[in-house]
XYZ file of C-alpha atoms in Angstrom:
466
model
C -175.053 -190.389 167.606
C -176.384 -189.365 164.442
C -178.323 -186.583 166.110
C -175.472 -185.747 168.059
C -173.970 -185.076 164.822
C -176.375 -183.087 163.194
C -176.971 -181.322 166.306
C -173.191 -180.668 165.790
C -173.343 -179.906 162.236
C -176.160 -177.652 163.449
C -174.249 -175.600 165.860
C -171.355 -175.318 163.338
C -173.854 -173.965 161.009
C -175.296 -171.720 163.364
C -171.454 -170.749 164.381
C -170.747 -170.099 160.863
C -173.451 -167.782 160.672
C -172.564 -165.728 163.490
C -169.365 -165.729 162.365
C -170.632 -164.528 158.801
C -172.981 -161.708 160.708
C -169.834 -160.752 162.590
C -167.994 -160.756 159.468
C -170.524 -158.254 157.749
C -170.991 -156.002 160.690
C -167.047 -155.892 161.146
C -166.725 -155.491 157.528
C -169.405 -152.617 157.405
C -167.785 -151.206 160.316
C -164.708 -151.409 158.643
C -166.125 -150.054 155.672
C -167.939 -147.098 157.933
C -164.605 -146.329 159.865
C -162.780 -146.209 156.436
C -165.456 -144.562 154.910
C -165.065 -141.811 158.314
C -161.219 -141.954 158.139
C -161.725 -140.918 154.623
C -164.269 -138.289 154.793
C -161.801 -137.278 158.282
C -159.126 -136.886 155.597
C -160.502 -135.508 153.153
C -161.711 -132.720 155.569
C -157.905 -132.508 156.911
C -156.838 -131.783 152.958
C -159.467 -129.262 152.654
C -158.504 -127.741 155.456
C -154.519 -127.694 154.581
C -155.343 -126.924 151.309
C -157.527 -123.825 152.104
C -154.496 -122.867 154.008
C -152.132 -123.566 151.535
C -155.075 -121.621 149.135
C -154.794 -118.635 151.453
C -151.408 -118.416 151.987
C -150.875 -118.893 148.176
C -153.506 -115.929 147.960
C -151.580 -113.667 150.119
C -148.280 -114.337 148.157
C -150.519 -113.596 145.193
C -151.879 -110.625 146.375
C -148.137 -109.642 147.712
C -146.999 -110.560 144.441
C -149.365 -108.738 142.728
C -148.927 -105.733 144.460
C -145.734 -105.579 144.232
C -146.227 -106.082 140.351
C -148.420 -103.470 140.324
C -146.007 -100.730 142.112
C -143.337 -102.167 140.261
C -145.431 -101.245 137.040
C -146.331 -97.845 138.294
C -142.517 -96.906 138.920
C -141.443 -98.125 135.698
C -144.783 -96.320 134.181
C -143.679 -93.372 136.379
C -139.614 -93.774 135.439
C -140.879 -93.852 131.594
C -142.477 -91.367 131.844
C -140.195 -89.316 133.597
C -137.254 -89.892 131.017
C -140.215 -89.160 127.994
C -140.558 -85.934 130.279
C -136.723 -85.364 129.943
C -136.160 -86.218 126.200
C -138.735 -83.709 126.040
C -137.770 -80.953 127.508
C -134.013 -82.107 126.351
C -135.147 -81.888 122.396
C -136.578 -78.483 123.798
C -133.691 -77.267 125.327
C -131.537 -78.695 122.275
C -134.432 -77.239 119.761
C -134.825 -73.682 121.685
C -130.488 -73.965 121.359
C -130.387 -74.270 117.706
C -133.072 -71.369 117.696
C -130.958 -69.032 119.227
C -127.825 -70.062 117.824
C -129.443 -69.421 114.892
C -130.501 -66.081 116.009
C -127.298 -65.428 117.206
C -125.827 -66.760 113.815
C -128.198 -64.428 111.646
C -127.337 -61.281 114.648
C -123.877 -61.546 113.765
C -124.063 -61.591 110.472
C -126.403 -58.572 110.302
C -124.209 -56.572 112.188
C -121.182 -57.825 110.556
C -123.011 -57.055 107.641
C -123.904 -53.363 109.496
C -120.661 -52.706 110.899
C -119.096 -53.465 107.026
C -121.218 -51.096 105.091
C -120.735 -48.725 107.770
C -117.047 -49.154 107.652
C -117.745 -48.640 103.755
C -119.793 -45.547 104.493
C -117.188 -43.798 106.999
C -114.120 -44.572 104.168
C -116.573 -42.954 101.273
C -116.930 -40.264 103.694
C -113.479 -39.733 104.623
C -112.358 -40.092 100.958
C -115.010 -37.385 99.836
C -113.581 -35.692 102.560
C -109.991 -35.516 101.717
C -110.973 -34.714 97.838
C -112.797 -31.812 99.326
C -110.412 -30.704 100.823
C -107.961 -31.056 98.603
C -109.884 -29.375 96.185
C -110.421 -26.330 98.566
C -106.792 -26.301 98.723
C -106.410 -26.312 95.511
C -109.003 -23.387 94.858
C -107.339 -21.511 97.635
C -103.570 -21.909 96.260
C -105.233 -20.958 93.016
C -107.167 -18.050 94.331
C -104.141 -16.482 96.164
C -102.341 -16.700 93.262
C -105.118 -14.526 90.998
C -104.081 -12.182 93.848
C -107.479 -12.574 95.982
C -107.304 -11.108 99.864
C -107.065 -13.282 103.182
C -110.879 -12.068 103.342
C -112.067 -13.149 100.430
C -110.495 -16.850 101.058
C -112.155 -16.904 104.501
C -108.804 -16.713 105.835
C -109.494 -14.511 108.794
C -107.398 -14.108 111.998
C -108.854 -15.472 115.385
C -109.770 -11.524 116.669
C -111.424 -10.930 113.636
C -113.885 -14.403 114.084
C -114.054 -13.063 117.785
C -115.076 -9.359 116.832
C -117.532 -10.475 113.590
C -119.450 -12.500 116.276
C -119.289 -9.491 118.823
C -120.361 -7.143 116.072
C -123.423 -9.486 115.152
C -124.492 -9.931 118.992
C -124.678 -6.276 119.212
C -126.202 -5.757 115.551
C -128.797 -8.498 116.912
C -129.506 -6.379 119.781
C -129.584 -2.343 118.626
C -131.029 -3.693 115.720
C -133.053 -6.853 115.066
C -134.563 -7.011 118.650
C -135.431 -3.469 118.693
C -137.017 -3.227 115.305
C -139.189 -6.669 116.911
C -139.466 -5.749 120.278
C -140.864 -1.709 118.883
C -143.932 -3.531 117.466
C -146.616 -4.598 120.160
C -147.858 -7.273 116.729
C -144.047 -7.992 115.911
C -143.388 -8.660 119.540
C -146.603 -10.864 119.954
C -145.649 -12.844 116.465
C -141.720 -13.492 117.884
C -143.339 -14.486 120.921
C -146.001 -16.877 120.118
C -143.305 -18.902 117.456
C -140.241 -18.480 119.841
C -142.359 -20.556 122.788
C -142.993 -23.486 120.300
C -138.995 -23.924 119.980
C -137.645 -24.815 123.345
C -139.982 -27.556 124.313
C -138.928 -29.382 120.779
C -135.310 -28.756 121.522
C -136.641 -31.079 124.794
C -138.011 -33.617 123.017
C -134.555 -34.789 121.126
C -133.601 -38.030 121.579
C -130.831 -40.458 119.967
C -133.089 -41.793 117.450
C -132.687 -40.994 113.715
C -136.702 -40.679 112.613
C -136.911 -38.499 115.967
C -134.133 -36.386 115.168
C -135.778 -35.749 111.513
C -138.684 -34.905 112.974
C -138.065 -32.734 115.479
C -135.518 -30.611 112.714
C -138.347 -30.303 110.051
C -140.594 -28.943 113.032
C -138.193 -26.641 114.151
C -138.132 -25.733 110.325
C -141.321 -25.260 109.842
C -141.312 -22.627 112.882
C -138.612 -20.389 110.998
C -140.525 -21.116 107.368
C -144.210 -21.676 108.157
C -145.597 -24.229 105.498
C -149.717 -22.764 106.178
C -149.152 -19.654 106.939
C -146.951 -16.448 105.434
C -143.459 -15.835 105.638
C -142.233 -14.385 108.881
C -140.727 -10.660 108.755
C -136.998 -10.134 108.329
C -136.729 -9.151 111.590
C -138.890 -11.273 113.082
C -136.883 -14.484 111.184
C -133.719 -13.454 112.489
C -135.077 -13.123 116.165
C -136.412 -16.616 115.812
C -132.744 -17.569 114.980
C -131.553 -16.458 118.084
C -134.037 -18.059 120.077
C -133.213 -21.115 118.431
C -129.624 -21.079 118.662
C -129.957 -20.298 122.773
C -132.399 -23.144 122.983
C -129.595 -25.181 121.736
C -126.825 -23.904 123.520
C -129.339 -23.741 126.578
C -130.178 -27.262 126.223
C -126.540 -28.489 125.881
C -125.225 -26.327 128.905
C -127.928 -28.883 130.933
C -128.194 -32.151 129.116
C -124.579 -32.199 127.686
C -122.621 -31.400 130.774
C -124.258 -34.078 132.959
C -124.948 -36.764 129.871
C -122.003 -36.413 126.781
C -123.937 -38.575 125.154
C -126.631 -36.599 124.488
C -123.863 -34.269 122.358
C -124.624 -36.222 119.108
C -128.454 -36.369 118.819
C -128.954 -32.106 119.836
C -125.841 -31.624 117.547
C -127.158 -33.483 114.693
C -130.589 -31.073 114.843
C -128.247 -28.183 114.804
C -126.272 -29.474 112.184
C -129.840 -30.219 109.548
C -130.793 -26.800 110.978
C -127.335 -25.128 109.647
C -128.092 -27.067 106.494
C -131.179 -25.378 106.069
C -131.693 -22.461 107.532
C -130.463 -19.221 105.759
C -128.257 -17.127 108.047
C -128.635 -19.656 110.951
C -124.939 -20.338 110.820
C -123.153 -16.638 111.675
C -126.435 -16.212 114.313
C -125.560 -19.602 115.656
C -121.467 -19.110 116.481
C -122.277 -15.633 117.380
C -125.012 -17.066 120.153
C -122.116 -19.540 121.165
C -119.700 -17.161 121.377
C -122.020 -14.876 123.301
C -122.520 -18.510 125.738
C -118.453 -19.515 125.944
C -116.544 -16.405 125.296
C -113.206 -17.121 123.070
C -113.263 -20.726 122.811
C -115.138 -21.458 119.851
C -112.766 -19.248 117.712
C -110.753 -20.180 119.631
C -109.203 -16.519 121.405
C -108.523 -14.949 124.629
C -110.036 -11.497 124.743
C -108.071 -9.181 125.522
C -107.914 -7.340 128.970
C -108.982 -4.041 127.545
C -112.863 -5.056 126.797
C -114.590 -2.583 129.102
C -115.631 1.036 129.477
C -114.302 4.115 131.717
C -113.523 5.902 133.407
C -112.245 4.525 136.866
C -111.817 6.409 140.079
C -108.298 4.601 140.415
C -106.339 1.797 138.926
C -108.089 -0.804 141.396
C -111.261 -0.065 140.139
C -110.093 0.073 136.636
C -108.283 -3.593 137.133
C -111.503 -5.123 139.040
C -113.918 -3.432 136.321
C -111.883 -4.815 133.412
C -111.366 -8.090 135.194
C -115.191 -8.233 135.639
C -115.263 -7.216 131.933
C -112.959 -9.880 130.235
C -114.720 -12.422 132.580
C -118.119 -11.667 130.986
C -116.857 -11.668 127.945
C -115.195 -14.730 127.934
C -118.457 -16.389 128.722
C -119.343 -16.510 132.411
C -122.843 -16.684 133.532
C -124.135 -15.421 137.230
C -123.566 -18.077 139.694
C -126.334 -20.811 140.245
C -126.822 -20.389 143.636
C -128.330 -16.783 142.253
C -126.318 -14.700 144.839
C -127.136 -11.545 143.053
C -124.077 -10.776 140.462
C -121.648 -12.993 141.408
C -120.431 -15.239 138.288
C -120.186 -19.045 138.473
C -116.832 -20.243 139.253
C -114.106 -21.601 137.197
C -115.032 -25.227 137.284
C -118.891 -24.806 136.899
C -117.709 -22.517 133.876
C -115.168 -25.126 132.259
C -118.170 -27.775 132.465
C -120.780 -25.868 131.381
C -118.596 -24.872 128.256
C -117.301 -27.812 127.655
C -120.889 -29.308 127.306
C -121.866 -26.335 124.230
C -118.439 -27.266 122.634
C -118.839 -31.071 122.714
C -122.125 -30.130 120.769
C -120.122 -27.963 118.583
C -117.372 -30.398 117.465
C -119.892 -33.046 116.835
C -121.477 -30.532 114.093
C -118.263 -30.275 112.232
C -117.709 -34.374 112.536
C -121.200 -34.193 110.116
C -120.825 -34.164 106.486
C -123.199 -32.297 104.306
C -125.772 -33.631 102.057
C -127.006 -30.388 100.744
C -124.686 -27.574 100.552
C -121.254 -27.209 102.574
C -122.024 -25.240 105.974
C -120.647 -21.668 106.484
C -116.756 -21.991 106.929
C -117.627 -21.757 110.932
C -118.982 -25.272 110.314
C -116.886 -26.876 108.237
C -114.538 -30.063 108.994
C -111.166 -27.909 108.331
C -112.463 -25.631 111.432
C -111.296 -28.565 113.455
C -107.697 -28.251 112.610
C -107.655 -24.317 112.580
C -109.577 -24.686 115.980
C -106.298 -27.022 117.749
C -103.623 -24.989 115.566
C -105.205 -21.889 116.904
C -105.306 -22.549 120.173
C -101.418 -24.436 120.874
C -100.002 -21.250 119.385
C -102.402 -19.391 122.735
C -100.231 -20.200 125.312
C -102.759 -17.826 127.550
C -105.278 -20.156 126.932
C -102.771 -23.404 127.249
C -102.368 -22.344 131.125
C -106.025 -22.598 131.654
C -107.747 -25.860 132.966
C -110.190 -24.582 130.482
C -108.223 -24.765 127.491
C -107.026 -28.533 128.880
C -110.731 -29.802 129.180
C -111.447 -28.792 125.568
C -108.405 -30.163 124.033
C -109.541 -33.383 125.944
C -113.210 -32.754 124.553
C -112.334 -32.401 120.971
C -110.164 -35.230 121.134
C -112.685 -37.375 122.942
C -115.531 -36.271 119.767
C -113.344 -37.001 117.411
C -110.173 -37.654 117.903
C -109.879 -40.932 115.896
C -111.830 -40.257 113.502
C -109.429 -36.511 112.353
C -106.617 -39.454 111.971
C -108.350 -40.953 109.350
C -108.718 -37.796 107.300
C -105.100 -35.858 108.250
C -103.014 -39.226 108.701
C -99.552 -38.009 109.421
C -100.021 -34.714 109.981
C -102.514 -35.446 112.753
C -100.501 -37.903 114.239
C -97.229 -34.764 114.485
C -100.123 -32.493 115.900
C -101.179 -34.857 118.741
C -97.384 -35.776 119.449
C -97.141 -32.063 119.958
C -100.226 -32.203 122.133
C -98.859 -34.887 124.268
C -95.563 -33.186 124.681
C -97.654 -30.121 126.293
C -98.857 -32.238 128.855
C -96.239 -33.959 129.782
C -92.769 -32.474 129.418
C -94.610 -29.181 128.998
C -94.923 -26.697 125.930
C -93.103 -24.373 127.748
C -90.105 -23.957 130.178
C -91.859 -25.275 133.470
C -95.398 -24.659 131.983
C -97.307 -27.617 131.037
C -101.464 -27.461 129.761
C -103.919 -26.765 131.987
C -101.223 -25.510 134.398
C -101.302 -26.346 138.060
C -105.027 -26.043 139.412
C -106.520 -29.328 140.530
C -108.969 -29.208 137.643
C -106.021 -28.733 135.162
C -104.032 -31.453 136.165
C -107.065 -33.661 135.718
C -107.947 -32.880 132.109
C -104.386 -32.726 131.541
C -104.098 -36.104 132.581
C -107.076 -37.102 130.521
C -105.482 -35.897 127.052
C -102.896 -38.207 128.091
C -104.791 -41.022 128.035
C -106.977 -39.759 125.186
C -103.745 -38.704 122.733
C -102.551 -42.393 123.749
C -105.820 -44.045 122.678
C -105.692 -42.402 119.383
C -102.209 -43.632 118.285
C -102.599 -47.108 119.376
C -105.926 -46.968 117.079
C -108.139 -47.815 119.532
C -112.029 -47.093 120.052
C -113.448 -44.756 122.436
């Protein structure tokens, strides 16, 4: 019994330790399958979490790239309005330049246009003391008893005929004496080819004009060399009054313009040049008939006899025509003369030139009488008492051509009595000066310039510029 017992106690023992081993291995198993669950787990984490990593590092990269453009534009958009305050402060800056260069323009030629304002009242007040003080010499004058001659009160045949006389004194005379000398001839020659191309050169441009006067100068009175013959002198004054005339027949008729700088050479020329002044009006004369004075000549200019009164009428015709100006044709069909328009153009051109010389004021001497500023007046008082030359379309372009040179500027010195003289004017060309005879009378070119003074004669009393 008692080794039943132990026996027993044995097997429980031996139970209990099996029990115990199966305890440990269960437990180490346990402890193995935890420790695998664990490591399982741990590998599951790592695995979501490198996903979770990745996909956190594609947001980040997204992210980032998106920050980056992000920067870039706004890099880009500051920049771009940096750009624009730029060039806007340039803009603004380059505004404020000009405005300040239009600022200081307009105040130089405010300042210009004042002290030439100034300049043209000084002139137009020595003006009108001159001539009120050649009035007064005159009134005084005729009342010591002196002739019309001696005033320089001529009549317009006897302008006409002193320029006529001179032409031919120039050519029985001068030209002969110059032309009789094979040396004489040569001299004229080589000094009268230096003129025309300098007559060329003129241009509207003050230190130009100077220049090209005191060369011309210097032909007529050489400063190296000795002082030219009489004859020879006066020759050269010819040639350089045609060069003149020549020159504004071309350049004046198809350019007005050009009136004012080839006058203003004429005009220093006339200032300076002894006896260029009756050689001058006689070459123009010579170049436009009448007009200058101005004067129709008369029909009986010619020479006989005739083999019947149609060949008397067609030679004197011929005669008065020549006379009165006209050149052979362009086209250079033998001796056929230009025709009546060609002739009022090319004449109007030499006068334009003419009436700018007496719009100059002297700075040296007054100008031979032919020159001066009262010839203006005489030369529109002369020619509405003409009523021969009133009918012409002639006569009606250089009313309108005087006018247009200056016009505005004969108001200013004559006032009122201008203003009655171009009322008269307008009533000639529009109601008519006589009973159903109106200026320029009824050619095609006539009614043109007629209609011209109209408009010109208008400008002038309303005061405004040209």
């Amino acid at each position: 019994m008692q080794h039943r017992t132990a026996l027993h106690a044995q097997e429980i023992l031996e139970v209990n330790a099996k029990l115990e081993g199966l305890r440990m291995r269960q437990k180490a198993d346990e402890e193995k399958l935890r420790l695998a669950m664990e490591e399982r787990q741990r590998k599951i984490w790592e695995g979501i979490e490198g996903v979770i990593k990745a996909e956190e590092d594609k947001v980040k990269a997204v992210l980032e790239e998106e920050r980056k453009v992000k920067e870039e534009e706004e890099r880009k958009r500051i920049e771009e309005e940096m750009r624009a305050k730029a060039l806007e402060a340039k803009r603004l800056a380059e505004e404020m330049k000009k405005a300040e260069e239009e600022k200081k323009k307009a105040e130089e030629e405010k300042k210009a246009a004042e002290e030439k304002e100034k300049r043209e009242k000084e002139e137009v007040e020595t003006l009108r003391l001159q001539a009120a003080k050649e009035l007064e010499e005159a009134e005084r004058e005729v009342t010591e008893g002196k002739s019309r001659a001696e005033l320089g009160i001529t009549k317009p045949s006897e302008d006409w005929m002193a320029a006529h006389d001179h032409l031919i004194d120039m050519k029985t005379n001068t030209m002969r004496t110059v032309k009789a000398d094979q040396t004489g001839k040569a001299e004229w020659s080589k000094w009268r080819r230096q003129i025309t191309p300098k007559i060329g050169q003129i241009t509207d441009d003050e230190k130009e004009i100077n220049r090209i006067s005191l060369q011309l100068y210097q032909i007529l009175h050489p400063p190296d060399a000795a002082a030219h013959h009489p004859a020879i002198y006066k020759a050269l004054l010819s040639s350089l009054a045609k060069a003149i005339l020549l020159q504004a027949e071309t350049e004046v008729t198809a350019e007005k313009k050009s009136a004012g700088p080839l006058a203003r050479v004429a005009f220093n020329l006339l200032e300076t040049l002894d006896g260029f002044a009756q050689v001058f009006f006689s070459k123009l004369v010579q170049r436009t008939g009448g007009w200058p004075v101005p004067y129709m000549v008369p029909p009986g200019i010619g020479e006989g006899p005739w083999a019947n009164d149609e060949e008397r009428r067609k030679a004197l015709h011929e005669a008065r025509r020549k006379a009165m100006g006209y050149r052979k044709a362009s086209n250079g069909n033998g001796d056929e003369l230009e025709t009546a328009s060609e002739y009022s153009a090319r004449v109007s051109g030499i006068m334009r030139v003419y009436f700018h010389i007496l719009k100059f004021a002297p700075q040296q001497k007054p100008l031979h009488v032919l020159f001066q500023l009262p010839r203006y007046w005489t030369w529109f008082t002369r020619i509405l008492m003409d009523k021969s030359m009133l009918v012409t379309a002639t006569g009606a372009q250089l009313i309108y051509t005087a006018l247009d040179v200056m016009g505005s500027y004969a108001r200013k010195i004559w006032g009122h009595q201008w203003n009655k003289l171009l009322e008269l004017i307008y009533e000639g060309v529009t109601k008519g000066y006589d009973a159903g005879k109106t200026i320029g009378g009824s050619t095609a070119e006539g009614m043109a310039a007629r209609m011209r003074i109209q408009l010109e004669v208008e400008r002038i009393l309303l005061g405004q510029e040209s």
